[in-house]
CSV table of C-alpha atoms in Angstrom, one decimal:
chain,number,residue,atom,x,y,z
A,1,UNK,CA,0.0,0.0,0.0
A,2,UNK,CA,1.5,3.4,-1.0
A,3,UNK,CA,1.9,5.8,1.7
A,4,UNK,CA,-0.3,8.8,1.0
A,5,UNK,CA,2.3,11.3,2.5
A,6,UNK,CA,5.1,10.3,0.2
A,7,UNK,CA,3.9,12.7,-2.5
A,8,UNK,CA,2.2,15.3,-0.4
A,9,UNK,CA,3.1,18.9,-0.7
A,10,UNK,CA,3.6,20.7,2.7
A,11,UNK,CA,1.6,23.8,3.0
A,12,UNK,CA,3.9,25.4,5.8
A,13,UNK,CA,7.7,25.7,6.1
A,14,UNK,CA,10.2,26.8,8.7
A,15,UNK,CA,9.6,30.3,7.7
A,16,UNK,CA,5.9,30.1,8.8
A,17,UNK,CA,6.9,29.7,12.4
A,18,UNK,CA,5.6,32.5,14.8
A,19,UNK,CA,9.0,34.1,14.8
A,20,UNK,CA,7.7,37.4,16.0
A,21,UNK,CA,5.9,35.9,18.9
A,22,UNK,CA,9.0,33.8,19.9
A,23,UNK,CA,11.1,36.9,19.8
A,24,UNK,CA,8.8,39.0,22.0
A,25,UNK,CA,7.8,36.3,24.5
A,26,UNK,CA,10.9,34.3,24.9
A,27,UNK,CA,14.0,36.1,23.6
A,28,UNK,CA,13.6,39.9,24.4
A,29,UNK,CA,13.9,39.4,28.1
A,30,UNK,CA,17.5,38.2,27.6
A,31,UNK,CA,18.6,41.1,25.5
A,32,UNK,CA,19.9,44.5,26.3
A,33,UNK,CA,18.0,47.6,25.1
A,34,UNK,CA,21.0,48.4,22.7
A,35,UNK,CA,20.6,45.0,21.1
A,36,UNK,CA,17.0,45.8,20.5
A,37,UNK,CA,17.7,49.1,19.0
A,38,UNK,CA,20.5,47.5,16.7
A,39,UNK,CA,17.9,45.1,15.6
A,40,UNK,CA,15.3,47.8,15.1
A,41,UNK,CA,17.5,49.6,12.6
A,42,UNK,CA,17.9,46.4,10.3
A,43,UNK,CA,14.5,47.0,8.4
A,44,UNK,CA,11.0,48.4,8.6
A,45,UNK,CA,9.6,45.1,9.8
A,46,UNK,CA,12.3,44.8,12.4
A,47,UNK,CA,11.5,48.1,13.6
A,48,UNK,CA,8.0,47.0,14.5
A,49,UNK,CA,9.1,43.7,16.0
A,50,UNK,CA,11.8,45.5,18.1
A,51,UNK,CA,9.1,47.9,19.4
A,52,UNK,CA,7.0,45.1,20.5
A,53,UNK,CA,9.9,43.4,22.2
A,54,UNK,CA,10.6,46.7,24.0
A,55,UNK,CA,7.0,47.0,25.0
A,56,UNK,CA,6.4,43.5,26.2
A,57,UNK,CA,9.6,41.6,26.4
A,58,UNK,CA,12.2,43.7,27.9
A,59,UNK,CA,12.7,42.9,31.7
A,60,UNK,CA,16.0,44.5,32.6
A,61,UNK,CA,17.0,48.2,31.8
A,62,UNK,CA,20.5,49.4,32.6
A,63,UNK,CA,21.7,52.9,31.6
A,64,UNK,CA,25.0,54.2,33.0
A,65,UNK,CA,26.6,57.7,32.5
A,66,UNK,CA,24.9,58.6,29.3
A,67,UNK,CA,25.2,62.3,29.0
A,68,UNK,CA,22.2,63.2,26.6
A,69,UNK,CA,18.6,62.1,26.6
A,70,UNK,CA,18.6,61.0,22.9
A,71,UNK,CA,15.6,59.5,21.2
A,72,UNK,CA,16.2,55.8,22.3
A,73,UNK,CA,15.4,56.7,25.9
A,74,UNK,CA,12.2,58.5,25.0
A,75,UNK,CA,11.1,55.5,23.1
A,76,UNK,CA,12.1,53.1,25.9
A,77,UNK,CA,10.4,55.2,28.7
A,78,UNK,CA,7.2,55.6,26.7
A,79,UNK,CA,6.9,52.0,25.4
A,80,UNK,CA,8.4,49.5,28.0
A,81,UNK,CA,5.6,48.0,30.2
A,82,UNK,CA,7.1,44.8,31.5
A,83,UNK,CA,10.3,45.9,33.2
A,84,UNK,CA,11.3,44.0,36.4
A,85,UNK,CA,14.7,45.8,37.0
A,86,UNK,CA,16.1,49.1,36.3
A,87,UNK,CA,19.5,50.3,37.1
A,88,UNK,CA,20.6,54.0,36.4
A,89,UNK,CA,23.8,55.8,37.2
A,90,UNK,CA,24.9,59.3,36.7
A,91,UNK,CA,22.0,60.4,34.6
A,92,UNK,CA,21.8,64.2,34.8
A,93,UNK,CA,18.9,64.3,32.3
A,94,UNK,CA,16.7,61.9,34.5
A,95,UNK,CA,14.0,64.4,35.5
A,96,UNK,CA,11.0,63.8,37.8
A,97,UNK,CA,8.6,63.8,34.8
A,98,UNK,CA,10.7,61.3,32.8
A,99,UNK,CA,11.1,59.0,35.6
A,100,UNK,CA,7.3,59.2,36.5
A,101,UNK,CA,6.4,58.2,32.9
A,102,UNK,CA,8.7,55.1,33.2
A,103,UNK,CA,7.3,54.1,36.6
A,104,UNK,CA,3.6,54.5,35.5
A,105,UNK,CA,4.2,52.2,32.5
A,106,UNK,CA,6.0,49.5,34.5
A,107,UNK,CA,3.9,48.3,37.6
A,108,UNK,CA,5.9,45.1,37.9
A,109,UNK,CA,9.1,46.5,39.0
A,110,UNK,CA,10.9,44.4,41.7
A,111,UNK,CA,14.4,46.0,41.8
A,112,UNK,CA,15.3,49.7,41.3
A,113,UNK,CA,18.8,51.0,41.5
A,114,UNK,CA,19.5,54.7,41.2
A,115,UNK,CA,23.1,56.0,41.8
A,116,UNK,CA,24.0,59.7,41.4
A,117,UNK,CA,20.7,60.6,39.9
A,118,UNK,CA,20.9,64.0,41.5
A,119,UNK,CA,18.3,65.7,39.3
A,120,UNK,CA,15.5,63.7,40.7
A,121,UNK,CA,13.6,65.5,43.6
A,122,UNK,CA,10.5,64.9,45.7
A,123,UNK,CA,8.1,64.4,42.8
A,124,UNK,CA,10.2,61.7,41.2
A,125,UNK,CA,10.7,59.9,44.5
A,126,UNK,CA,7.1,60.2,45.6
A,127,UNK,CA,6.2,58.5,42.1
A,128,UNK,CA,8.6,55.8,43.0
A,129,UNK,CA,6.9,55.2,46.3
A,130,UNK,CA,3.4,55.3,44.7
A,131,UNK,CA,4.5,52.6,42.2
A,132,UNK,CA,6.5,50.4,44.6
A,133,UNK,CA,3.9,47.7,45.6
A,134,UNK,CA,6.0,44.9,43.9
A,135,UNK,CA,9.4,46.3,45.0
A,136,UNK,CA,11.8,44.0,46.8
A,137,UNK,CA,15.3,45.6,46.3
A,138,UNK,CA,15.8,49.3,46.4
A,139,UNK,CA,19.1,51.3,46.0
A,140,UNK,CA,19.1,55.0,46.3
A,141,UNK,CA,22.8,56.0,46.6
A,142,UNK,CA,23.9,59.6,46.4
A,143,UNK,CA,20.3,60.6,45.9
A,144,UNK,CA,18.2,63.5,47.3
A,145,UNK,CA,15.1,61.9,48.9
A,146,UNK,CA,13.6,63.0,52.2
A,147,UNK,CA,11.3,61.7,55.0
A,148,UNK,CA,8.2,62.3,52.8
A,149,UNK,CA,9.4,59.6,50.5
A,150,UNK,CA,10.2,57.2,53.3
A,151,UNK,CA,6.7,57.6,54.8
A,152,UNK,CA,5.1,57.2,51.4
A,153,UNK,CA,7.2,54.1,50.7
A,154,UNK,CA,6.0,52.5,53.9
A,155,UNK,CA,2.4,53.2,53.0
A,156,UNK,CA,2.7,51.2,49.8
A,157,UNK,CA,5.3,48.5,50.6
A,158,UNK,CA,6.4,46.7,53.6
A,159,UNK,CA,7.9,43.8,51.9
A,160,UNK,CA,11.4,45.1,51.1
A,161,UNK,CA,14.3,42.6,51.3
A,162,UNK,CA,17.1,45.0,50.6
A,163,UNK,CA,17.7,48.8,51.0
A,164,UNK,CA,20.8,50.8,50.0
A,165,UNK,CA,20.7,54.5,51.2
A,166,UNK,CA,24.5,54.9,51.1
A,167,UNK,CA,25.7,58.5,50.9
A,168,UNK,CA,22.2,60.0,50.7
A,169,UNK,CA,21.7,62.9,53.1
A,170,UNK,CA,18.2,64.5,53.0
A,171,UNK,CA,16.3,62.2,55.3
A,172,UNK,CA,16.3,62.7,59.2
A,173,UNK,CA,17.2,60.3,62.0
A,174,UNK,CA,13.6,60.1,63.1
A,175,UNK,CA,12.5,59.5,59.5
A,176,UNK,CA,14.9,56.6,59.2
A,177,UNK,CA,13.7,55.1,62.4
A,178,UNK,CA,10.0,55.1,61.4
A,179,UNK,CA,11.0,53.6,58.1
A,180,UNK,CA,12.7,50.6,59.7
A,181,UNK,CA,9.7,50.0,62.1
A,182,UNK,CA,7.6,49.0,59.1
A,183,UNK,CA,10.0,46.9,57.2
A,184,UNK,CA,10.3,43.6,59.0
A,185,UNK,CA,11.6,41.5,56.1
A,186,UNK,CA,14.8,43.3,55.4
A,187,UNK,CA,17.9,41.1,54.9
A,188,UNK,CA,20.4,43.5,53.5
A,189,UNK,CA,20.7,47.2,54.6
A,190,UNK,CA,23.4,49.6,53.5
A,191,UNK,CA,23.6,53.0,55.4
A,192,UNK,CA,27.2,53.7,54.5
A,193,UNK,CA,28.2,57.5,54.7
A,194,UNK,CA,24.7,58.7,55.8
A,195,UNK,CA,24.9,62.0,57.5
A,196,UNK,CA,22.4,61.5,60.4
A,197,UNK,CA,23.3,59.8,63.6
A,198,UNK,CA,22.1,56.2,63.1
A,199,UNK,CA,22.4,54.7,66.6
A,200,UNK,CA,18.7,54.9,67.3
A,201,UNK,CA,18.0,53.4,64.0
A,202,UNK,CA,20.2,50.5,64.9
A,203,UNK,CA,18.1,49.8,67.9
A,204,UNK,CA,14.9,49.7,65.7
A,205,UNK,CA,16.7,47.4,63.2
A,206,UNK,CA,17.5,45.0,66.0
A,207,UNK,CA,13.9,44.8,67.1
A,208,UNK,CA,12.2,44.7,63.7
A,209,UNK,CA,14.4,43.0,61.2
A,210,UNK,CA,15.0,39.4,62.4
A,211,UNK,CA,16.2,38.2,59.0
A,212,UNK,CA,19.0,40.7,58.7
A,213,UNK,CA,22.2,39.1,57.3
A,214,UNK,CA,24.2,42.0,55.9
A,215,UNK,CA,24.7,45.5,57.4
A,216,UNK,CA,27.0,48.2,56.1
A,217,UNK,CA,27.5,51.1,58.5
A,218,UNK,CA,30.9,52.3,57.4
A,219,UNK,CA,31.4,56.0,58.0
A,220,UNK,CA,28.3,56.3,60.1
A,221,UNK,CA,28.1,58.6,63.1
A,222,UNK,CA,27.0,57.4,66.6
A,223,UNK,CA,28.1,53.7,66.2
A,224,UNK,CA,29.9,52.1,69.2
A,225,UNK,CA,31.4,48.7,70.0
A,226,UNK,CA,28.4,47.9,72.3
A,227,UNK,CA,26.0,48.4,69.3
A,228,UNK,CA,27.8,45.9,67.3
A,229,UNK,CA,27.7,43.4,70.1
A,230,UNK,CA,23.9,44.0,70.4
A,231,UNK,CA,23.5,43.5,66.7
A,232,UNK,CA,25.3,40.1,66.8
A,233,UNK,CA,23.1,39.1,69.8
A,234,UNK,CA,19.7,40.2,68.5
A,235,UNK,CA,20.0,39.5,64.8
A,236,UNK,CA,20.6,35.6,64.6
A,237,UNK,CA,21.1,35.5,60.9
A,238,UNK,CA,23.7,38.2,60.7
A,239,UNK,CA,26.9,37.2,58.9
A,240,UNK,CA,28.5,40.5,57.7
A,241,UNK,CA,28.9,43.9,59.4
A,242,UNK,CA,31.0,46.5,57.4
A,243,UNK,CA,31.8,49.3,60.0
A,244,UNK,CA,34.3,52.0,61.0
A,245,UNK,CA,34.3,51.9,64.6
A,246,UNK,CA,37.2,50.0,66.2
A,247,UNK,CA,36.5,46.8,68.1
A,248,UNK,CA,38.5,45.1,70.9
A,249,UNK,CA,40.1,41.8,70.3
A,250,UNK,CA,37.6,40.2,72.7
A,251,UNK,CA,34.7,41.5,70.6
A,252,UNK,CA,36.3,40.4,67.4
A,253,UNK,CA,36.7,36.8,68.8
A,254,UNK,CA,33.0,36.8,70.0
A,255,UNK,CA,31.9,37.9,66.5
A,256,UNK,CA,34.1,35.2,64.9
A,257,UNK,CA,32.7,32.5,67.0
A,258,UNK,CA,29.2,33.5,65.8
A,259,UNK,CA,30.3,33.3,62.2
A,260,UNK,CA,30.1,37.0,61.6
A,261,UNK,CA,32.6,38.7,59.3
A,262,UNK,CA,33.5,42.4,60.3
A,263,UNK,CA,35.1,44.4,57.4
A,264,UNK,CA,36.8,47.5,59.0
A,265,UNK,CA,37.8,50.8,57.3
A,266,UNK,CA,38.8,53.8,59.4
A,267,UNK,CA,36.3,56.6,58.7
A,268,UNK,CA,37.9,59.3,56.6
A,269,UNK,CA,40.9,57.1,55.9
A,270,UNK,CA,41.9,55.5,52.6
A,271,UNK,CA,45.0,53.7,53.9
A,272,UNK,CA,43.3,50.4,54.6
A,273,UNK,CA,43.8,50.7,58.3
A,274,UNK,CA,42.5,47.8,60.4
A,275,UNK,CA,41.8,47.1,64.1
A,276,UNK,CA,45.1,45.3,64.4
A,277,UNK,CA,46.9,48.5,63.0
A,278,UNK,CA,45.8,50.5,66.0
């Protein structure tokens, strides 16, 4: 009996696969925005596919030290809708309004990192707080946010796992305390170089953050040896403290016995001084 398929003419080919859907759904999330813009310039059809990939497929957006807000960023900010992570550094053109547009279009953000984005002010940070419901990791280093932002953030999110407020100066000691009172899930806290006295905030952290495992308090005012010992006692999961206060040999041995590493840098010094050098 002759096989009926032996002389059949196939109506579809490899080229009929849903390439556009595959690119948008499965591939775009692994690409950088500049890859998508390079693809966008290939042809008119590629332009349309690339814009769909930006809108529905791009998950991670990193922009570092780009001096001018050229067209790609306007297209990205207005079209991306599925971002999970954004990381911006030294962007002097990132205004409150541009940032607000990006945030309003991307309600699924889980990780936000802003470093030296000094043009952003209250409106931009309040927009971040407003759209922070899914946020788990937040870095605002060398940024100008204040207590109003911290309050608004607590109103919208008490599920943060990591915060990095290093070298940011506009918030107060009281504002920082109130913030930590309502963030019980924090595991990683970076307060390096903040201006306000943080000793009272450390007491709040000890009481409210039982899952804390990493703490950076280098260059912070008001931190004493007793505070480090209390942290080790009341935060059972703590394994790393980066600090500037000097510790006695007895304290160092106690911390080591608990499996806690303590990286030491003398505040205001860049010579690599350690406790043993004193």
